[in-house]
């Protein structure tokens, strides 16, 4: 049965990736493709790589242009989804790729984003470990879904097995990420110019102010962590897409390296998109390019007494658009892997 999908924010990086990824689903048929400043343009002007959709005309983002579809995907700036989502029919599956509906705490929203909290939707990370099992159980039949942040996905999938199994201490987590520039969105800013970024690496959101911190804490709390505390530092590096996360936490008292690895093996043994690599093989962002995969490796630094986890994702696929499609499949009762790539693009 066909699934009609409207995409808002179709001219941006996330909107374009939603169109590319959802195009691989055998049942998806695109309806309205909407935006604001680019309304009236042909989609191919902004997404020239999407040849099968290049002649489609972008229309204005309104409740009227988005209504009447089975699924609406909102790929809008943070803070812009809540108002439009509130005007969409209750029977429509609305998937928000922005941050508006991710956080359970209105106080955390006010601190990190500012403004009025739009409420909390079912969280679109099927693999997230919860007290009752996994988050996919809460997505079945959902009509509203909040897609996770890309950095959040990389850190959560890296560390949650250890938190859930009690083999790490979640009160002293350190995460340092290498991020591709597409994670900053398609906007004009001095620090995003090629002349500033090529040949350079630069940290941002340093000192506990990055907006993804409360979402990571929320997720690791879901996985069983108590008093979760994290030092989180993302770094822009000269690549278009991808996240490589190095996440460390103290080894719990009396836990062996074999027990650590067993925790990750058990957690991801049946996950189709999260892959624990063979010992000694380290994740690379290149291996995830264009795929809905998260590649993970874990080891123990015996001298430091810390567990070290490396994870790699494509921020636009597993970090956003792929997670949206994966969650849509679960919500609509389709096989979770339908339309999603396990194979990356190399070299």
Short mmCIF file of C-alpha atoms in Angstrom, two decimals:
data_model
loop_
_atom_site.label_atom_id
_atom_site.label_comp_id
_atom_site.label_asym_id
_atom_site.label_seq_id
_atom_site.Cartn_x
_atom_site.Cartn_y
_atom_site.Cartn_z
CA UNK A 1 0.00 0.00 0.00
CA UNK A 2 1.33 3.41 -0.99
CA UNK A 3 2.39 5.90 1.70
CA UNK A 4 1.96 9.56 0.76
CA UNK A 5 4.70 11.71 2.29
CA UNK A 6 5.02 15.48 2.47
CA UNK A 7 8.39 17.01 3.33
CA UNK A 8 8.75 20.47 4.85
CA UNK A 9 12.14 22.15 4.61
CA UNK A 10 12.82 20.35 1.34
CA UNK A 11 15.53 22.77 0.19
CA UNK A 12 17.84 22.22 3.20
CA UNK A 13 20.42 19.52 3.90
CA UNK A 14 18.11 17.48 6.13
CA UNK A 15 15.11 17.90 3.83
CA UNK A 16 17.19 16.86 0.84
CA UNK A 17 18.47 13.79 2.65
CA UNK A 18 14.95 12.86 3.72
CA UNK A 19 13.94 12.95 0.07
CA UNK A 20 16.95 10.87 -1.00
CA UNK A 21 16.57 8.25 1.73
CA UNK A 22 12.76 7.99 1.58
CA UNK A 23 12.99 7.63 -2.22
CA UNK A 24 14.42 4.15 -1.66
CA UNK A 25 11.30 2.99 0.15
CA UNK A 26 9.16 0.94 -2.25
CA UNK A 27 5.86 2.31 -0.91
CA UNK A 28 6.66 6.01 -0.52
CA UNK A 29 5.05 8.51 -2.89
CA UNK A 30 5.95 12.17 -2.39
CA UNK A 31 3.23 14.76 -2.11
CA UNK A 32 3.93 18.37 -1.20
CA UNK A 33 7.57 19.48 -1.00
CA UNK A 34 7.59 22.70 0.98
CA UNK A 35 9.91 25.44 2.22
CA UNK A 36 9.82 29.15 3.03
CA UNK A 37 12.29 31.39 1.18
CA UNK A 38 12.71 28.91 -1.69
CA UNK A 39 8.97 28.45 -2.32
CA UNK A 40 8.26 28.72 -6.04
CA UNK A 41 11.68 27.36 -7.07
CA UNK A 42 12.21 24.02 -8.74
CA UNK A 43 13.62 21.50 -6.28
CA UNK A 44 16.55 20.83 -8.63
CA UNK A 45 17.84 24.35 -8.03
CA UNK A 46 18.50 23.45 -4.40
CA UNK A 47 18.92 19.65 -4.60
CA UNK A 48 20.54 19.04 -8.01
CA UNK A 49 21.51 15.49 -7.04
CA UNK A 50 17.86 14.42 -6.73
CA UNK A 51 17.27 14.00 -10.45
CA UNK A 52 13.95 12.17 -10.21
CA UNK A 53 12.48 15.07 -8.22
CA UNK A 54 14.33 17.96 -9.88
CA UNK A 55 11.28 19.23 -11.78
CA UNK A 56 9.03 19.38 -8.72
CA UNK A 57 8.05 22.88 -7.59
CA UNK A 58 8.59 23.80 -3.94
CA UNK A 59 5.47 25.23 -2.32
CA UNK A 60 4.99 27.34 0.79
CA UNK A 61 5.00 25.59 4.17
CA UNK A 62 1.47 25.86 5.57
CA UNK A 63 -0.87 23.49 7.39
CA UNK A 64 -2.95 23.37 4.21
CA UNK A 65 -0.10 22.25 1.93
CA UNK A 66 1.00 19.61 4.45
CA UNK A 67 -2.46 18.24 5.27
CA UNK A 68 -3.92 15.30 3.40
CA UNK A 69 -0.82 13.08 3.53
CA UNK A 70 -0.23 9.85 5.43
CA UNK A 71 3.12 11.13 6.70
CA UNK A 72 4.56 14.63 7.14
CA UNK A 73 8.28 15.02 7.76
CA UNK A 74 9.30 18.35 9.28
CA UNK A 75 12.92 19.29 8.47
CA UNK A 76 12.72 22.77 9.95
CA UNK A 77 15.02 24.88 12.14
CA UNK A 78 14.83 24.25 15.88
CA UNK A 79 11.84 26.03 17.36
CA UNK A 80 9.88 26.13 14.10
CA UNK A 81 8.18 22.72 14.17
CA UNK A 82 5.95 23.09 17.20
CA UNK A 83 3.56 25.68 15.76
CA UNK A 84 3.05 23.97 12.40
CA UNK A 85 2.79 20.49 13.97
CA UNK A 86 0.03 21.64 16.30
CA UNK A 87 -2.11 22.48 13.26
CA UNK A 88 -1.78 19.10 11.52
CA UNK A 89 -4.46 16.40 11.77
CA UNK A 90 -4.18 13.94 14.64
CA UNK A 91 -4.45 10.98 12.25
CA UNK A 92 -1.38 12.10 10.26
CA UNK A 93 1.98 10.58 11.22
CA UNK A 94 4.18 13.63 11.85
CA UNK A 95 7.94 13.09 12.11
CA UNK A 96 9.93 16.04 13.46
CA UNK A 97 13.62 16.10 12.51
CA UNK A 98 14.14 19.21 14.64
CA UNK A 99 14.62 19.41 18.40
CA UNK A 100 11.20 20.76 19.36
CA UNK A 101 9.71 17.54 20.72
CA UNK A 102 12.75 15.51 21.89
CA UNK A 103 13.17 16.64 25.49
CA UNK A 104 10.92 15.47 28.30
CA UNK A 105 11.97 18.38 30.53
CA UNK A 106 10.53 21.83 29.81
CA UNK A 107 13.23 23.24 32.08
CA UNK A 108 15.99 21.68 30.00
CA UNK A 109 14.38 23.08 26.83
CA UNK A 110 14.25 26.56 28.33
CA UNK A 111 17.89 26.36 29.46
CA UNK A 112 19.40 25.07 26.22
CA UNK A 113 17.02 26.34 23.53
CA UNK A 114 14.92 29.08 25.10
CA UNK A 115 11.27 29.82 24.44
CA UNK A 116 8.19 27.73 25.08
CA UNK A 117 8.46 23.94 25.19
CA UNK A 118 6.26 22.29 22.54
CA UNK A 119 5.80 19.05 24.44
CA UNK A 120 7.34 15.60 24.22
CA UNK A 121 6.74 13.07 21.44
CA UNK A 122 7.72 9.40 21.20
CA UNK A 123 11.45 9.33 20.61
CA UNK A 124 12.63 8.08 17.23
CA UNK A 125 15.56 5.87 18.19
CA UNK A 126 14.30 2.26 17.98
CA UNK A 127 17.55 0.89 19.45
CA UNK A 128 17.39 3.00 22.61
CA UNK A 129 17.46 0.76 25.68
CA UNK A 130 14.57 1.42 28.06
CA UNK A 131 13.41 0.01 31.38
CA UNK A 132 10.91 -2.23 29.58
CA UNK A 133 13.03 -3.21 26.57
CA UNK A 134 13.66 -0.91 23.62
CA UNK A 135 12.19 2.32 22.32
CA UNK A 136 10.83 0.61 19.19
CA UNK A 137 8.07 -0.79 21.42
CA UNK A 138 6.85 2.77 22.07
CA UNK A 139 6.95 3.70 18.37
CA UNK A 140 4.52 1.05 17.12
CA UNK A 141 1.35 2.85 16.08
CA UNK A 142 2.69 6.29 17.04
CA UNK A 143 1.32 9.36 15.24
CA UNK A 144 3.99 11.77 16.42
CA UNK A 145 7.75 11.02 16.40
CA UNK A 146 10.73 13.15 17.46
CA UNK A 147 13.90 12.23 15.56
CA UNK A 148 17.06 12.32 17.73
CA UNK A 149 19.91 14.76 17.32
CA UNK A 150 22.79 13.43 15.23
CA UNK A 151 25.46 13.86 17.93
CA UNK A 152 23.07 12.33 20.43
CA UNK A 153 22.72 9.24 18.26
CA UNK A 154 26.49 8.77 18.01
CA UNK A 155 27.06 9.11 21.78
CA UNK A 156 23.99 7.17 22.91
CA UNK A 157 24.62 4.18 20.67
CA UNK A 158 28.29 4.23 21.69
CA UNK A 159 27.78 4.05 25.45
CA UNK A 160 24.30 2.78 26.30
CA UNK A 161 25.27 -0.93 26.44
CA UNK A 162 27.79 -0.20 29.19
CA UNK A 163 25.39 1.99 31.13
CA UNK A 164 22.59 -0.57 30.89
CA UNK A 165 24.85 -3.45 31.97
CA UNK A 166 26.41 -1.46 34.81
CA UNK A 167 29.97 -1.94 33.56
CA UNK A 168 30.72 1.80 33.38
CA UNK A 169 30.28 4.68 35.80
CA UNK A 170 27.92 7.20 34.11
CA UNK A 171 28.86 10.08 36.42
CA UNK A 172 32.12 10.90 34.56
CA UNK A 173 31.51 10.54 30.81
CA UNK A 174 33.74 12.37 28.34
CA UNK A 175 32.76 12.60 24.68
CA UNK A 176 34.79 14.29 21.94
CA UNK A 177 33.35 14.27 18.43
CA UNK A 178 34.66 15.00 14.94
CA UNK A 179 31.78 16.43 12.91
CA UNK A 180 31.18 17.09 9.23
CA UNK A 181 30.02 20.56 8.23
CA UNK A 182 26.56 19.49 7.04
CA UNK A 183 25.61 19.10 10.69
CA UNK A 184 25.61 22.89 10.95
CA UNK A 185 22.92 23.16 8.28
CA UNK A 186 22.77 25.03 5.00
CA UNK A 187 23.30 28.60 6.13
CA UNK A 188 25.73 31.42 5.44
CA UNK A 189 28.14 31.97 8.33
CA UNK A 190 31.78 33.03 8.42
CA UNK A 191 32.99 29.96 10.30
CA UNK A 192 31.30 27.71 7.71
CA UNK A 193 33.03 29.23 4.69
CA UNK A 194 35.45 26.98 2.78
CA UNK A 195 38.27 29.42 3.42
CA UNK A 196 37.72 29.01 7.17
CA UNK A 197 37.07 25.27 7.27
CA UNK A 198 39.42 23.69 4.75
CA UNK A 199 42.59 22.53 6.47
CA UNK A 200 41.22 23.39 9.91
CA UNK A 201 39.55 21.70 12.87
CA UNK A 202 37.63 23.85 15.35
CA UNK A 203 35.74 23.06 18.53
CA UNK A 204 32.33 24.58 19.22
CA UNK A 205 29.67 24.40 21.89
CA UNK A 206 32.40 23.97 24.50
CA UNK A 207 31.94 23.99 28.27
CA UNK A 208 28.60 22.27 28.77
CA UNK A 209 26.51 24.59 26.59
CA UNK A 210 25.83 22.38 23.55
CA UNK A 211 22.12 21.76 23.03
CA UNK A 212 22.50 18.00 22.64
CA UNK A 213 23.75 17.50 26.21
CA UNK A 214 20.35 17.20 27.96
CA UNK A 215 19.17 14.79 25.26
CA UNK A 216 22.19 12.53 25.81
CA UNK A 217 21.63 12.63 29.57
CA UNK A 218 17.95 11.79 29.00
CA UNK A 219 18.83 8.79 26.83
CA UNK A 220 21.49 7.35 29.11
CA UNK A 221 19.06 7.76 31.98
CA UNK A 222 16.57 5.73 29.97
CA UNK A 223 19.23 3.04 29.63
CA UNK A 224 19.55 2.84 33.42
CA UNK A 225 22.13 5.50 34.23
CA UNK A 226 21.83 7.39 37.51
CA UNK A 227 23.31 10.86 38.00
CA UNK A 228 24.51 10.95 34.38
CA UNK A 229 27.16 13.63 33.85
CA UNK A 230 28.97 14.28 30.60
CA UNK A 231 31.68 16.57 29.26
CA UNK A 232 30.73 16.93 25.60
CA UNK A 233 32.89 18.65 22.97
CA UNK A 234 32.09 18.55 19.24
CA UNK A 235 34.70 19.57 16.68
CA UNK A 236 34.16 20.66 13.08
CA UNK A 237 36.55 18.90 10.71
CA UNK A 238 36.87 19.37 6.94
CA UNK A 239 34.44 16.72 5.69
CA UNK A 240 30.90 17.22 4.39
CA UNK A 241 29.18 14.58 6.46
CA UNK A 242 29.87 12.10 9.21
CA UNK A 243 30.47 11.92 12.96
CA UNK A 244 33.25 10.05 14.71
CA UNK A 245 32.61 9.96 18.46
CA UNK A 246 35.18 9.00 21.07
CA UNK A 247 33.33 8.33 24.32
CA UNK A 248 34.96 7.28 27.58
CA UNK A 249 33.72 6.48 31.07
CA UNK A 250 35.29 4.95 34.19
CA UNK A 251 35.32 1.17 34.33
CA UNK A 252 33.01 -0.03 37.11
CA UNK A 253 34.66 -1.64 40.11
CA UNK A 254 35.60 -5.28 39.59
CA UNK A 255 34.53 -5.45 35.92
CA UNK A 256 36.81 -7.23 33.43
CA UNK A 257 37.53 -6.39 29.80
CA UNK A 258 35.73 -9.56 28.73
CA UNK A 259 32.61 -8.50 30.63
CA UNK A 260 32.76 -5.10 28.97
CA UNK A 261 32.86 -6.55 25.46
CA UNK A 262 30.12 -9.01 26.32
CA UNK A 263 27.83 -6.11 27.27
CA UNK A 264 28.17 -4.57 23.81
CA UNK A 265 27.87 -7.92 22.05
CA UNK A 266 24.66 -8.70 23.90
CA UNK A 267 23.13 -5.27 23.36
CA UNK A 268 23.65 -5.20 19.61
CA UNK A 269 23.53 -8.87 18.62
CA UNK A 270 20.11 -8.50 16.98
CA UNK A 271 20.22 -4.86 15.89
CA UNK A 272 20.15 -4.53 12.08
CA UNK A 273 21.87 -1.14 11.91
CA UNK A 274 24.24 -1.01 14.90
CA UNK A 275 27.30 -3.16 14.34
CA UNK A 276 30.00 -3.99 16.88
CA UNK A 277 33.14 -4.49 14.78
CA UNK A 278 35.60 -7.35 15.27
CA UNK A 279 38.21 -6.63 17.92
CA UNK A 280 41.01 -4.45 16.58
CA UNK A 281 38.94 -2.93 13.76
CA UNK A 282 38.07 0.72 14.32
CA UNK A 283 35.07 2.60 12.92
CA UNK A 284 35.54 5.24 10.23
CA UNK A 285 33.05 7.79 8.99
CA UNK A 286 33.81 6.81 5.39
CA UNK A 287 32.46 3.31 6.01
CA UNK A 288 29.05 4.74 6.98
CA UNK A 289 28.67 7.24 4.13
CA UNK A 290 25.14 7.05 2.77
CA UNK A 291 24.16 4.13 5.04
CA UNK A 292 21.86 3.86 8.03
CA UNK A 293 24.57 2.18 10.07
CA UNK A 294 26.33 2.94 13.31
CA UNK A 295 29.70 1.20 13.57
CA UNK A 296 31.01 0.68 17.10
CA UNK A 297 34.19 -0.56 18.77
CA UNK A 298 34.85 -0.84 22.50
CA UNK A 299 38.00 -1.45 24.50
CA UNK A 300 39.34 -0.96 28.03
CA UNK A 301 42.21 1.40 28.81
CA UNK A 302 43.56 -0.51 31.79
CA UNK A 303 46.08 2.18 32.77
CA UNK A 304 43.45 4.90 32.85
CA UNK A 305 40.75 2.63 34.26
CA UNK A 306 38.31 3.74 31.58
CA UNK A 307 36.16 2.14 28.92
CA UNK A 308 36.76 3.70 25.50
CA UNK A 309 34.11 3.48 22.77
CA UNK A 310 34.41 4.73 19.20
CA UNK A 311 31.28 5.12 17.08
CA UNK A 312 30.84 6.35 13.52
CA UNK A 313 27.66 7.43 11.73
CA UNK A 314 26.58 9.45 8.73
CA UNK A 315 24.98 12.41 10.47
CA UNK A 316 22.45 12.92 7.68
CA UNK A 317 21.39 9.26 7.48
CA UNK A 318 21.54 7.34 10.77
CA UNK A 319 21.80 10.73 12.47
CA UNK A 320 18.60 12.10 10.90
CA UNK A 321 16.83 10.97 7.72
CA UNK A 322 17.52 7.26 8.15
CA UNK A 323 16.29 7.39 11.73
CA UNK A 324 13.12 9.10 10.46
CA UNK A 325 12.45 6.37 7.90
CA UNK A 326 13.34 3.58 10.34
CA UNK A 327 10.91 5.04 12.88
CA UNK A 328 8.22 5.50 10.21
CA UNK A 329 8.50 1.82 9.34
CA UNK A 330 8.02 0.83 12.98
CA UNK A 331 5.11 3.22 13.48
CA UNK A 332 3.29 1.95 10.39
CA UNK A 333 3.96 -1.72 11.07
CA UNK A 334 6.32 -2.18 8.12
CA UNK A 335 9.55 -4.18 8.40
CA UNK A 336 11.98 -1.88 10.20
CA UNK A 337 14.72 -2.19 7.57
CA UNK A 338 12.54 -1.42 4.52
CA UNK A 339 14.19 1.05 2.15
CA UNK A 340 17.28 1.53 4.31
CA UNK A 341 20.86 0.95 3.21
CA UNK A 342 23.40 -1.12 5.09
CA UNK A 343 26.04 -0.53 2.42
CA UNK A 344 28.13 2.64 2.54
CA UNK A 345 29.77 4.41 -0.40
CA UNK A 346 33.54 3.93 -0.76
CA UNK A 347 36.15 5.16 -1.39
#
